[in-house]
Coordinates of C-alpha atoms in Angstrom, one line a residue:
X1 CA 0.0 0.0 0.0
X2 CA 0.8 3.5 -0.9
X3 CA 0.3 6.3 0.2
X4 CA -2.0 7.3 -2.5
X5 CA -4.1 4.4 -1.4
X6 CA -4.0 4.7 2.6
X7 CA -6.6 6.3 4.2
X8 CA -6.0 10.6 4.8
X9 CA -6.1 11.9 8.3
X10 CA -9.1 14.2 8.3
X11 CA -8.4 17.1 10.3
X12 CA -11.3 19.1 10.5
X13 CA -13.4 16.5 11.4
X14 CA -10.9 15.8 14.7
X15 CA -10.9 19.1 15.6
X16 CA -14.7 19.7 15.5
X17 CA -15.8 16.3 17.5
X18 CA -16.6 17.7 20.9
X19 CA -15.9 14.5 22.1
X20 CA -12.2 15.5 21.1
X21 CA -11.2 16.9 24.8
X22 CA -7.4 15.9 24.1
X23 CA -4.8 16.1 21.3
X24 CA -1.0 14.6 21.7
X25 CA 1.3 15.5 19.3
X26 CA 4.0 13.5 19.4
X27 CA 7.2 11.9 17.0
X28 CA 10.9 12.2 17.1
X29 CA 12.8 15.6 18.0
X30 CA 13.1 18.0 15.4
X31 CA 10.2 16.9 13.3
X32 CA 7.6 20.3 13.7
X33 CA 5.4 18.9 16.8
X34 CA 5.7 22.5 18.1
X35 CA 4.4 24.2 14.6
X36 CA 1.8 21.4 14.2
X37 CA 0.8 21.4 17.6
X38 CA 0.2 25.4 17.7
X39 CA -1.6 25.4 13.8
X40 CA -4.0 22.8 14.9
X41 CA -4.8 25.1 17.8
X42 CA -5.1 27.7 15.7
X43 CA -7.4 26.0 13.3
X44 CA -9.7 24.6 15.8
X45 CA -9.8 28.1 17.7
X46 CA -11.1 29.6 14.8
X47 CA -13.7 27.0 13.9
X48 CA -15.1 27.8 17.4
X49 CA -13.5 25.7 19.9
X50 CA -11.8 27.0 23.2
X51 CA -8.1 25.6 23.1
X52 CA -5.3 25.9 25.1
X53 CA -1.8 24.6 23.8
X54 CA 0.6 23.5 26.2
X55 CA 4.2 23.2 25.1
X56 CA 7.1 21.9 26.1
X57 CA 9.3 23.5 23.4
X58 CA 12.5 25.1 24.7
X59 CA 13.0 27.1 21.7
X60 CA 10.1 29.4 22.3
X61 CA 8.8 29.5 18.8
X62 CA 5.5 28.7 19.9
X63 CA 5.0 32.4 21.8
X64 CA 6.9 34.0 18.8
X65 CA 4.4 32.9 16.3
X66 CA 1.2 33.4 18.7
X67 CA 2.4 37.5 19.2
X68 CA 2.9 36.3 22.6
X69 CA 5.8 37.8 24.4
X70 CA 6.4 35.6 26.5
X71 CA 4.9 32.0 27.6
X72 CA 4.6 30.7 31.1
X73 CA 3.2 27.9 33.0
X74 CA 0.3 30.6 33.0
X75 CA -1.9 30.1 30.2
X76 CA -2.5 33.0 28.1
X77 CA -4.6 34.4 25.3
X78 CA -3.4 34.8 21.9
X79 CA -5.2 37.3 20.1
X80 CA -5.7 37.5 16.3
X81 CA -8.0 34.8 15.9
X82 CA -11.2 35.1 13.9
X83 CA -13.8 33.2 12.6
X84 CA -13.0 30.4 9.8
X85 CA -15.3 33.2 7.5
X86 CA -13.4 35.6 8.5
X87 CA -15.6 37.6 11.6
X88 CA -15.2 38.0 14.6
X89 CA -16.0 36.2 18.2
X90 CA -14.9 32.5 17.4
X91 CA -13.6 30.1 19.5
X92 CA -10.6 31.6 22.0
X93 CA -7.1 30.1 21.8
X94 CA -4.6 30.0 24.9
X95 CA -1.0 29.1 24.8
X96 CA 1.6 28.1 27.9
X97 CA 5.2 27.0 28.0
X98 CA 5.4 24.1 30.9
X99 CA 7.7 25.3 33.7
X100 CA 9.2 22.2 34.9
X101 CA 10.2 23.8 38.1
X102 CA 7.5 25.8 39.0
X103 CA 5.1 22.9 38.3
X104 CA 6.9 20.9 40.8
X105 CA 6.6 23.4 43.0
X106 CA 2.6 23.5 42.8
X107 CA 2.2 20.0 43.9
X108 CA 4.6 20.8 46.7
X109 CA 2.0 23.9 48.0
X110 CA -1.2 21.6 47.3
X111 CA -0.2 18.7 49.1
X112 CA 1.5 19.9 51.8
X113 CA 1.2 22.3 54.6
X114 CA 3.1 25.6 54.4
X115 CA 6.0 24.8 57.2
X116 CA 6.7 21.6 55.0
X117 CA 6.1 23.1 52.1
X118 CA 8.6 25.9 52.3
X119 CA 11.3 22.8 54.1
X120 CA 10.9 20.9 51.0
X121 CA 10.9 24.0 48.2
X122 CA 14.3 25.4 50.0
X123 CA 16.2 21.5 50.4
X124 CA 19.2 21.3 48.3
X125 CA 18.1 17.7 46.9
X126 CA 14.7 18.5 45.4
X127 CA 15.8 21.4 44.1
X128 CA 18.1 19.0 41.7
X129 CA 15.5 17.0 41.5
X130 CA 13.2 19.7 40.5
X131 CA 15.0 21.1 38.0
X132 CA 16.9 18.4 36.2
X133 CA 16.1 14.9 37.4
X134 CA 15.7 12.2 34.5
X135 CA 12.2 11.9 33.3
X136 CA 11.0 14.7 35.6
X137 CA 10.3 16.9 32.3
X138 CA 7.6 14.4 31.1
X139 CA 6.1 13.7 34.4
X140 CA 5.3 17.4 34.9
X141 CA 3.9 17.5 31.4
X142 CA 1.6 14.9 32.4
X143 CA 0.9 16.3 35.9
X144 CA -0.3 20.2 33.8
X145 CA -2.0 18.6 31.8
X146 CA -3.9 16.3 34.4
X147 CA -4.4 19.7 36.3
X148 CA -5.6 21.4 32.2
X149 CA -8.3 19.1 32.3
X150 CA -9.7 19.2 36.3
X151 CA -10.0 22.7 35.5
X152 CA -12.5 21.8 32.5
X153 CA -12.2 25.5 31.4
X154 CA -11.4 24.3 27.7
X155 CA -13.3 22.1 25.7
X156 CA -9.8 21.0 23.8
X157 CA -6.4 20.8 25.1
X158 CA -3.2 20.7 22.7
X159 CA 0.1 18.9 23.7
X160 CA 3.1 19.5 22.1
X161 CA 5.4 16.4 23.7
X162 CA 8.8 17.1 25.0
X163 CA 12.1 16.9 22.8
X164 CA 12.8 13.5 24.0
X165 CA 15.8 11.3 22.4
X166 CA 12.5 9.3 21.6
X167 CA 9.6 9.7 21.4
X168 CA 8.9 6.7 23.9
X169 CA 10.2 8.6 26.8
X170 CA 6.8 10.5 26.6
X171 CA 5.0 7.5 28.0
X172 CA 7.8 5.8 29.7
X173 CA 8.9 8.7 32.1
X174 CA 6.2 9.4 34.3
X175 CA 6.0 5.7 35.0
X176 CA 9.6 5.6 35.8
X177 CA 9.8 8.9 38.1
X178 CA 6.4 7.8 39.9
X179 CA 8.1 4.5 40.4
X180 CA 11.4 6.0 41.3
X181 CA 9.5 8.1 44.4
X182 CA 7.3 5.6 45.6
X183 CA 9.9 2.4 45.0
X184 CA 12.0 0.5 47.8
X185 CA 14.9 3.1 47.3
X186 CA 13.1 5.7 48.7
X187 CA 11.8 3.6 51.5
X188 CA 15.1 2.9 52.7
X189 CA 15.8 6.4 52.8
X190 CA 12.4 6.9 55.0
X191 CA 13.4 4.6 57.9
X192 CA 16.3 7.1 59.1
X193 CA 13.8 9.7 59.6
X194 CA 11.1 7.1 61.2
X195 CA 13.9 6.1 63.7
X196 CA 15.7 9.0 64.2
X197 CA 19.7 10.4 66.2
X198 CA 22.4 8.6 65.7
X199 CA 20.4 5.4 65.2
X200 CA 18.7 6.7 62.1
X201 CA 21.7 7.6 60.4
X202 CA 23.4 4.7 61.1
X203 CA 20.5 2.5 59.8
X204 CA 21.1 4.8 56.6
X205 CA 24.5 4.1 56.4
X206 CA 24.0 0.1 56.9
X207 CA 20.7 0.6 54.3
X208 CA 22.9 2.3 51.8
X209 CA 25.6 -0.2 52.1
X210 CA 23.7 -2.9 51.3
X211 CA 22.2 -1.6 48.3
X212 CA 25.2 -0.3 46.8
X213 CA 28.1 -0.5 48.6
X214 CA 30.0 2.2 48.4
X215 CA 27.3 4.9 47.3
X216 CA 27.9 6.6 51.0
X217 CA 31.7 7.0 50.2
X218 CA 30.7 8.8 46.4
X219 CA 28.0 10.8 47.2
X220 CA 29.0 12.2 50.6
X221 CA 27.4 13.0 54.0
X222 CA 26.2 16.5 53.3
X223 CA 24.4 14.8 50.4
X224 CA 22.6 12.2 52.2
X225 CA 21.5 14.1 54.7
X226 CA 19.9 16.5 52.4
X227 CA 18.3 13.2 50.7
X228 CA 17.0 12.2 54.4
X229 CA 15.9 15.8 54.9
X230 CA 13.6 16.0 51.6
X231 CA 12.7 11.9 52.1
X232 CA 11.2 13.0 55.8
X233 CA 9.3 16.3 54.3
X234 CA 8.0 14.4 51.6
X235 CA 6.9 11.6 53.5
X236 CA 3.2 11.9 53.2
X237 CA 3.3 13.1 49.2
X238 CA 4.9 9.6 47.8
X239 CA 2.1 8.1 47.0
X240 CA 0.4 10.5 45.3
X241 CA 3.1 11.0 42.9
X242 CA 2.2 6.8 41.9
X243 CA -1.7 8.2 41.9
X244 CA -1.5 11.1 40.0
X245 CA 0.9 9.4 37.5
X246 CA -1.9 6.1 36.8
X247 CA -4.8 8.8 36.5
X248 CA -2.9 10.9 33.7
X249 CA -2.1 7.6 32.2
X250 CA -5.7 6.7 32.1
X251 CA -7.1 9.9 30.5
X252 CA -4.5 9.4 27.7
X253 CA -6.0 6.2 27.1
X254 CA -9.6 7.7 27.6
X255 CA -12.0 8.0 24.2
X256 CA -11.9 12.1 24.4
X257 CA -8.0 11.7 23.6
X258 CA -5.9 11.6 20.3
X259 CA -2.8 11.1 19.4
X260 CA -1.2 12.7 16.2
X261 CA 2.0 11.5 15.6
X262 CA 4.3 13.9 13.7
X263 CA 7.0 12.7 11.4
X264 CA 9.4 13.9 8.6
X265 CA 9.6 11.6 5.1
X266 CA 12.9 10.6 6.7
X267 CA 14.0 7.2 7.3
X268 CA 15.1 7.8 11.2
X269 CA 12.0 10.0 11.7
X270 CA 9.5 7.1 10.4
X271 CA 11.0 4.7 12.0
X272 CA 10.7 6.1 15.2
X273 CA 7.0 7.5 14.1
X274 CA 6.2 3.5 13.7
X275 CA 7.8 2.3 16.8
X276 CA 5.3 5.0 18.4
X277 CA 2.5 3.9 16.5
X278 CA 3.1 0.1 17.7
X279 CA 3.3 1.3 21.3
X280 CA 0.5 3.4 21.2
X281 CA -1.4 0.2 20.1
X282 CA 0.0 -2.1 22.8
X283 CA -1.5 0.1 25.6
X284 CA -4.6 0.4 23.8
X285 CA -4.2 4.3 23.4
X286 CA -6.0 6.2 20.8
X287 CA -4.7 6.9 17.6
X288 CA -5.9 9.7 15.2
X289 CA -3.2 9.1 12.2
X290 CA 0.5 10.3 11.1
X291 CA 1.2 14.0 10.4
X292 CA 3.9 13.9 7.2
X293 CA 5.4 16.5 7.5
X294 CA 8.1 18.7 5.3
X295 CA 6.9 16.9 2.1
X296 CA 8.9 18.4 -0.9
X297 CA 7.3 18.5 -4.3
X298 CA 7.7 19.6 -7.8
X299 CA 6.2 21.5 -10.2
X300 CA 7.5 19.7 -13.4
X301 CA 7.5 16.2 -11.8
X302 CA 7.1 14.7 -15.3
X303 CA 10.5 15.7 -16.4
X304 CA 12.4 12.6 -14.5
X305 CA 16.1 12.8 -12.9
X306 CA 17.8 10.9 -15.8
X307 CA 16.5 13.2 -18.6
X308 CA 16.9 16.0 -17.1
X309 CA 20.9 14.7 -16.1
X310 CA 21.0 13.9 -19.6
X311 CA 19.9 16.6 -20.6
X312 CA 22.7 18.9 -18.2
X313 CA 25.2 16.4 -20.0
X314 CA 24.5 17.6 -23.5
X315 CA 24.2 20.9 -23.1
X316 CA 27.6 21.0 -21.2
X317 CA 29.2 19.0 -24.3
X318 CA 27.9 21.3 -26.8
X319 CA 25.2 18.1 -27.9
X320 CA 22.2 20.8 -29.1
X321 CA 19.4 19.7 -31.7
X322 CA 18.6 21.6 -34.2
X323 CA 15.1 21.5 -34.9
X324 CA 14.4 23.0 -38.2
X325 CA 17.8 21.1 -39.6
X326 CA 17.3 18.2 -37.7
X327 CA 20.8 18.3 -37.2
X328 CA 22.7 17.9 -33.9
X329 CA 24.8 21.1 -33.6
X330 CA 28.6 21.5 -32.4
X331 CA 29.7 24.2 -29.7
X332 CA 30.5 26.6 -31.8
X333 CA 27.1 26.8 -33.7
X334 CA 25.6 27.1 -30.2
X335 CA 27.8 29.8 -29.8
X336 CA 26.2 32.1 -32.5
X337 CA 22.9 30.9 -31.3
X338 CA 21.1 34.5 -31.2
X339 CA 18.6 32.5 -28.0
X340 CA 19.0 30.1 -25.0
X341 CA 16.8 27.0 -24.7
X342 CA 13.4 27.5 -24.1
X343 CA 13.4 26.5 -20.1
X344 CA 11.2 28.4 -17.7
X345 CA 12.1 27.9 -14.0
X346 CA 11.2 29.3 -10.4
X347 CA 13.8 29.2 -7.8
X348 CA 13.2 26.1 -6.3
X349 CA 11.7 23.7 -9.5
X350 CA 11.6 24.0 -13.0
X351 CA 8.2 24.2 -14.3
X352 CA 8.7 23.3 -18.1
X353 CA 10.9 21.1 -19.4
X354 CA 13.3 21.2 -22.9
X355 CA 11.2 19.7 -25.8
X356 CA 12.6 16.3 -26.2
X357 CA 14.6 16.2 -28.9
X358 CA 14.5 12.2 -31.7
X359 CA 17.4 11.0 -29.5
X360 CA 17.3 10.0 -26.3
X361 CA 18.5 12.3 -23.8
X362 CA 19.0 15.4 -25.6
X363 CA 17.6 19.2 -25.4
X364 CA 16.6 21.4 -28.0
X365 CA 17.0 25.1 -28.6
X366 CA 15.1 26.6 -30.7
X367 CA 15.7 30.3 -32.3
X368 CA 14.3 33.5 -30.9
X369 CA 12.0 35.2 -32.2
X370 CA 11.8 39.1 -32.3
X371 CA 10.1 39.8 -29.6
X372 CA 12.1 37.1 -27.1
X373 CA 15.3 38.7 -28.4
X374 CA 14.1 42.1 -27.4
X375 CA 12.5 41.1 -24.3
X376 CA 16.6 39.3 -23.1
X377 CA 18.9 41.9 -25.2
X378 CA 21.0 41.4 -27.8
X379 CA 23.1 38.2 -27.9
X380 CA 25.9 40.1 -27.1
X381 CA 24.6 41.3 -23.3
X382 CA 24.3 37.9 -22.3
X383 CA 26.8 35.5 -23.4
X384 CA 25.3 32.2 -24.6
X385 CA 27.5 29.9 -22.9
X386 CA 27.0 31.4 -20.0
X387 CA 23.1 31.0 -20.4
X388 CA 23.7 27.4 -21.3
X389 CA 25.6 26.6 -18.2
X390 CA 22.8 28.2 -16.1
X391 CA 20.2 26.3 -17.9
X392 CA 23.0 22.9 -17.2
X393 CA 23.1 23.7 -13.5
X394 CA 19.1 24.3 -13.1
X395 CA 18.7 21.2 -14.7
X396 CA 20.8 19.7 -12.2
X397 CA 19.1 21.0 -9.5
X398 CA 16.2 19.5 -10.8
X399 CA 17.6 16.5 -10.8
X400 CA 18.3 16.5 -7.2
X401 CA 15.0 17.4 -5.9
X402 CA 13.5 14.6 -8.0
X403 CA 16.2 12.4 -6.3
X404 CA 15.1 13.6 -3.3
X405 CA 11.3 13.2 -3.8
X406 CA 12.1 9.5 -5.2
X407 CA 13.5 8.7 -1.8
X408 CA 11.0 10.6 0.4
X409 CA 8.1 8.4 -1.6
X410 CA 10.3 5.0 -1.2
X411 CA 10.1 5.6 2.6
X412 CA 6.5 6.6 2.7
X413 CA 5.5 3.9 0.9
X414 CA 7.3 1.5 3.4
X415 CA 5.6 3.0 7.1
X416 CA 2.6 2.4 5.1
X417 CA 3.2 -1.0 3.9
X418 CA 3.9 -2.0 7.7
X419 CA 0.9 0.0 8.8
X420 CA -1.8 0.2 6.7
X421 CA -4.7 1.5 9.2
X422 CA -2.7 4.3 9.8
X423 CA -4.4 7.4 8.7
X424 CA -1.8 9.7 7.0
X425 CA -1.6 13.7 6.2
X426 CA 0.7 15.4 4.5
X427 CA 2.2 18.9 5.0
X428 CA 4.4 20.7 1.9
X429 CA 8.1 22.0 2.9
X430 CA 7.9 25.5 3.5
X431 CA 10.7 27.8 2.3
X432 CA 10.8 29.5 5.5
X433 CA 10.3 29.5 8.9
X434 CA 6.7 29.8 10.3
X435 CA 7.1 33.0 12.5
X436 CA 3.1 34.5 12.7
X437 CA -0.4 33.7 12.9
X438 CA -0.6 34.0 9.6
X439 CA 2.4 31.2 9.0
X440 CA 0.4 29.0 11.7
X441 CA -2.8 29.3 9.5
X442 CA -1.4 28.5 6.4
X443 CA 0.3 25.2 8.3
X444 CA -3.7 24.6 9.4
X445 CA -4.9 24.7 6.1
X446 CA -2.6 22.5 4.4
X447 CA -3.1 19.7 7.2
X448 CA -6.6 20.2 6.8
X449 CA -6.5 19.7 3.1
X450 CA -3.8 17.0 3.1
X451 CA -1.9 19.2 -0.3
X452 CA 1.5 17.7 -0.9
X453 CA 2.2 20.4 -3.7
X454 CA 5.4 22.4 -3.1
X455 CA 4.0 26.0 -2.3

C-alpha cells in the first residue's frame, strides 16, 4: 500500500468532535510537533472551539508565532483569531510553555502544609530533582496537563510532547519517576527519619551499604543528609506522585483523547513514528493518524532525474538539436545561437521542461523570435555559454529534488506498507520558517487539506 491508497487523516473532522477533549502530538525531535501542535490550535480556535496549547518546546517559537511575548506555566490568550469566515467572536485560543520547576513546586504547595512546604521548596536535593532529574520533564507535562483538564475550562487541550531522544520517553517517564518516588529506594531512605539520632543515620548508612556498597563514600554525607531531609518532608506526598501518574495515564488512554503523531519523510524519523504507532497500540491508546510533514514536491515532476541529467550532460558538451535542420549542432554553432533553450524555472523547481529532442536524452533550442530577443537583449549582453551553463546547473538542481522526492516516496511507501490502518496527512516543505499567525494558519490549512504540492 501506498500512500495514495492509505486512508488521509481528516483534520477538520478531529478538531470539531466535541468528544475530542485531548490532542497529543508526538514523533521524534526536530520533526515540527511545536508548529503542528500550535496550527492545529489555531485552526480549531477559529472553527469555534476554546483551546489551550501547552508546550514543552524550549526554543520558544510557539510564543513567537502566537504574538505572545512571553509564555509561562500561565496560560494566556493569543489574540488574532477570527472566525474560519473571516468575523469575529470565534472560539478563543490560549497558549503556555510548561515550567518544569514551578510545576513541581505546585504540587509541593497543594499537598503539603506551608511549614513543610517551604522545608521541601528550600532542600538542596529537590531542588536538583526539580529542576533536572531524569524523566521529571515528562512527568510534569503529564501532571499540567492532568491539572488542564480538572479545570474543564477548555473544551480542547493541545500537547506539544517534550524533545525526547525518543519519542517513547513521553510515555515511559512518568511511570519511571512515579516508580522512582514511591519504590524501595526511597523507603530505605524513609526509615532514618522514622527512627531517628544517631540510630537513624546509622540504619542509613547500613541501608545504603547494602544496596550499593559504596554509594555513601561517592556521594558524601552532606548529600545524604539532604536526601534524608527531603525523604522525611515528603513523607506523606509519595504516594500521590504513583496516583496522580496512573490517573494521567488513564485519561491518555480515555476515548476524548488523540494522538497525532508527527514525522518527517525521513528514514530515522518514520521509524521512530512507527515504533510509536506500535506502542501506542499495545497500551490500547487512541490513535488519530500520522502528520507527514516537510513533504517536498515539484512542479514539473514529469521531467524525471535521468532526462533532465542527460539533458545537463548535452548541453555541457555542446550536444544541441537543431530542430528545423534536424541536425545535432557542435559548440561553436551554439555559440552564435542568437537565444538560450526554451526553459522556464522558479527558484526552487523547473516548471517546463526542454522539448525532447529524436534522440534519447538530448535538449533542443530553438531560435528566438523578435520579440524574445528584445525582451533578453542582444546576444551580445548575455553570453550564450554562460546561459547554457545556467540552464545545465538548473537542470541539475532538478535532478536532485527529483532524487530527493524518489526517496522521500520510497520511505513513505514502506511505514505504510507496515501499517496500513494508519491514517496519514501530509504537509508541503515550506521555504521559511513559520514566524506569525498567519504562518500557523497557512500550516492549518494545508493539514486540513492534506496538499502535498510544493508551495
Amino acid at each position: 500500500m501506498t500512500l495514495d491508497t492509505a486512508d488521509r487523516l481528516e483534520i477538520d473532522p478531529l478538531i470539531d468532535d466535541p468528544g475530542t477533549r485531548i490532542v497529543v502530538c508526538c514523533g521524534a525531535g526536530g520533526v515540527g510537533k511545536t508548529t503542528t501542535a500550535a496550527a492545529l490550535g489555531v485552526r480549531a480556535a477559529e472553527r469555534g472551539r476554546k483551546v489551550v496549547v501547552l508546550t514543552i518546546d524550549p526554543a520558544r517559537r510557539l510564543a513567537q508565532s502566537m504574538g505572545i511575548d512571553s509564555l509561562d506555566n500561565t496560560p494566556r490568550r493569543v489574540t488574532g483569531i477570527a472566525r474560519d469566515d473571516g468575523a469575529a467572536g470565534g472560539g478563543e485560543l490560549h497558549a503556555m510553555m510548561l515550567d518544569m520547576k514551578r510545576t513541581f513546586d505546585e504540587i509541593v504547595e497543594a499537598h503539603a502544609d506551608p511549614e513543610r512546604a517551604r522545608a521541601i521548596l528550600e532542600n538542596p536535593f529537590y531542588q536538583s530533582l526539580s529542576a533536572g532529574f531524569a524523566g521529571t520533564q515528562e512527568y510534569m507535562a503529564m501532571e499540567k496537563l492532568g491539572q488542564l483538564r480538572a479545570r474543564d475550562e477548555w473544551d480542547l487541550i493541545i500537547v506539544d510532547t517534550p524533545p525526547s531522544r525518543s519519542a517513547l520517553d513521553f510515555l515511559d517517564a512518568p511511570g519511571r519517576l512515579g516508580s522512582f518516588l514511591d519504590g524501595g529506594f526511597i523507603k530505605v531512605l524513609m526509615a532514618p527519619a522514622k527512627v531517628g539520632g544517631r540510630a537513624g543515620m546509622k540504619f542509613l548508612n547500613v541501608g545504603m551499604s547494602m544496596m550499593t556498597g559504596t554509594l555513601g563514600k561517592l556521594l558524601g554525607g552532606q548529600f545524604l543528609r539532604d536526601v534524608q531531609t527531603f525523604v522525611a518532608a515528603m513523607d506523606t506526598m509519595f504516594g500521590g506522585f504513583r496516583t496522580r501518574a496512573d490517573a494521567t495515564y488513564r485519561l491518555l488512554q480515555a476515548p476524548g483523547t488523540a494522538f497525532v503523531v508527527v514525522a518527517a519523510p525521513e528514514r530515522d524519523a518514520l521509524r521512530e513514528a512507527a515504533y510509536f504507532v506500535e506502542r501506542l497500540a499495545a497500551e490500547d491508546m487512541p490513535l488519530a493518524g500520522l502528520v507527514l510533514n516537510r513533504v517536498h514536491g515539484s512542479g514539473a515532476a514529469r521531467l524525471s532525474a535521468e532526462r533532465a541529467l542527460a539533458a545537463a550532460e548535452n548541453l555541457d558538451e555542446g550536444r544541441i538539436v537543431d530542430q528545423r535542420a534536424g541536425k545535432t549542432r557542435g559548440r561553436d554553432a551554439a555559440a552564435v545561437s542568437p537565444e538560450p533553450p526554451a526553459v522556464e524555472h522558479s527558484p526552487e523547481t523547473l516548471h517546463e521542461a526542454p522539448p525532447a529532442s529524436p534522440r534519447r536524452g538530448a535538449a533542443t533550442v530553438p531560435d528566438a523570435s523578435p520579440a524574445e530577443a528584445g525582451r533578453h537583449g542582444s546576444p551580445e549582453a548575455v553570453p550564450p555559454n554562460d546561459i547554457l551553463r545556467l540552464t545545465a546547473g538548473l537542470l541539475r538542481l532538478h535532478a536532485e529534488r527529483m532524487q530527493v522526492l524518489a526517496r522521500e516516496k520510497r520511505t513513505r511507501d514502506r511505514f505504510t506498507a507496515l501499517h496500513p490502518e494508519v491514517a496519514v496527512v501530509e504537509v508541503p516543505a515550506l521555504a521559511g520558517d513559520v514566524h506569525d499567525l498567519a504562518g500557523l494558519r497557512a500550516i492549518g490549512e494545508r493539514l486540513a487539506a492534506g496538499n502535498t504540492d510544493a508551495p
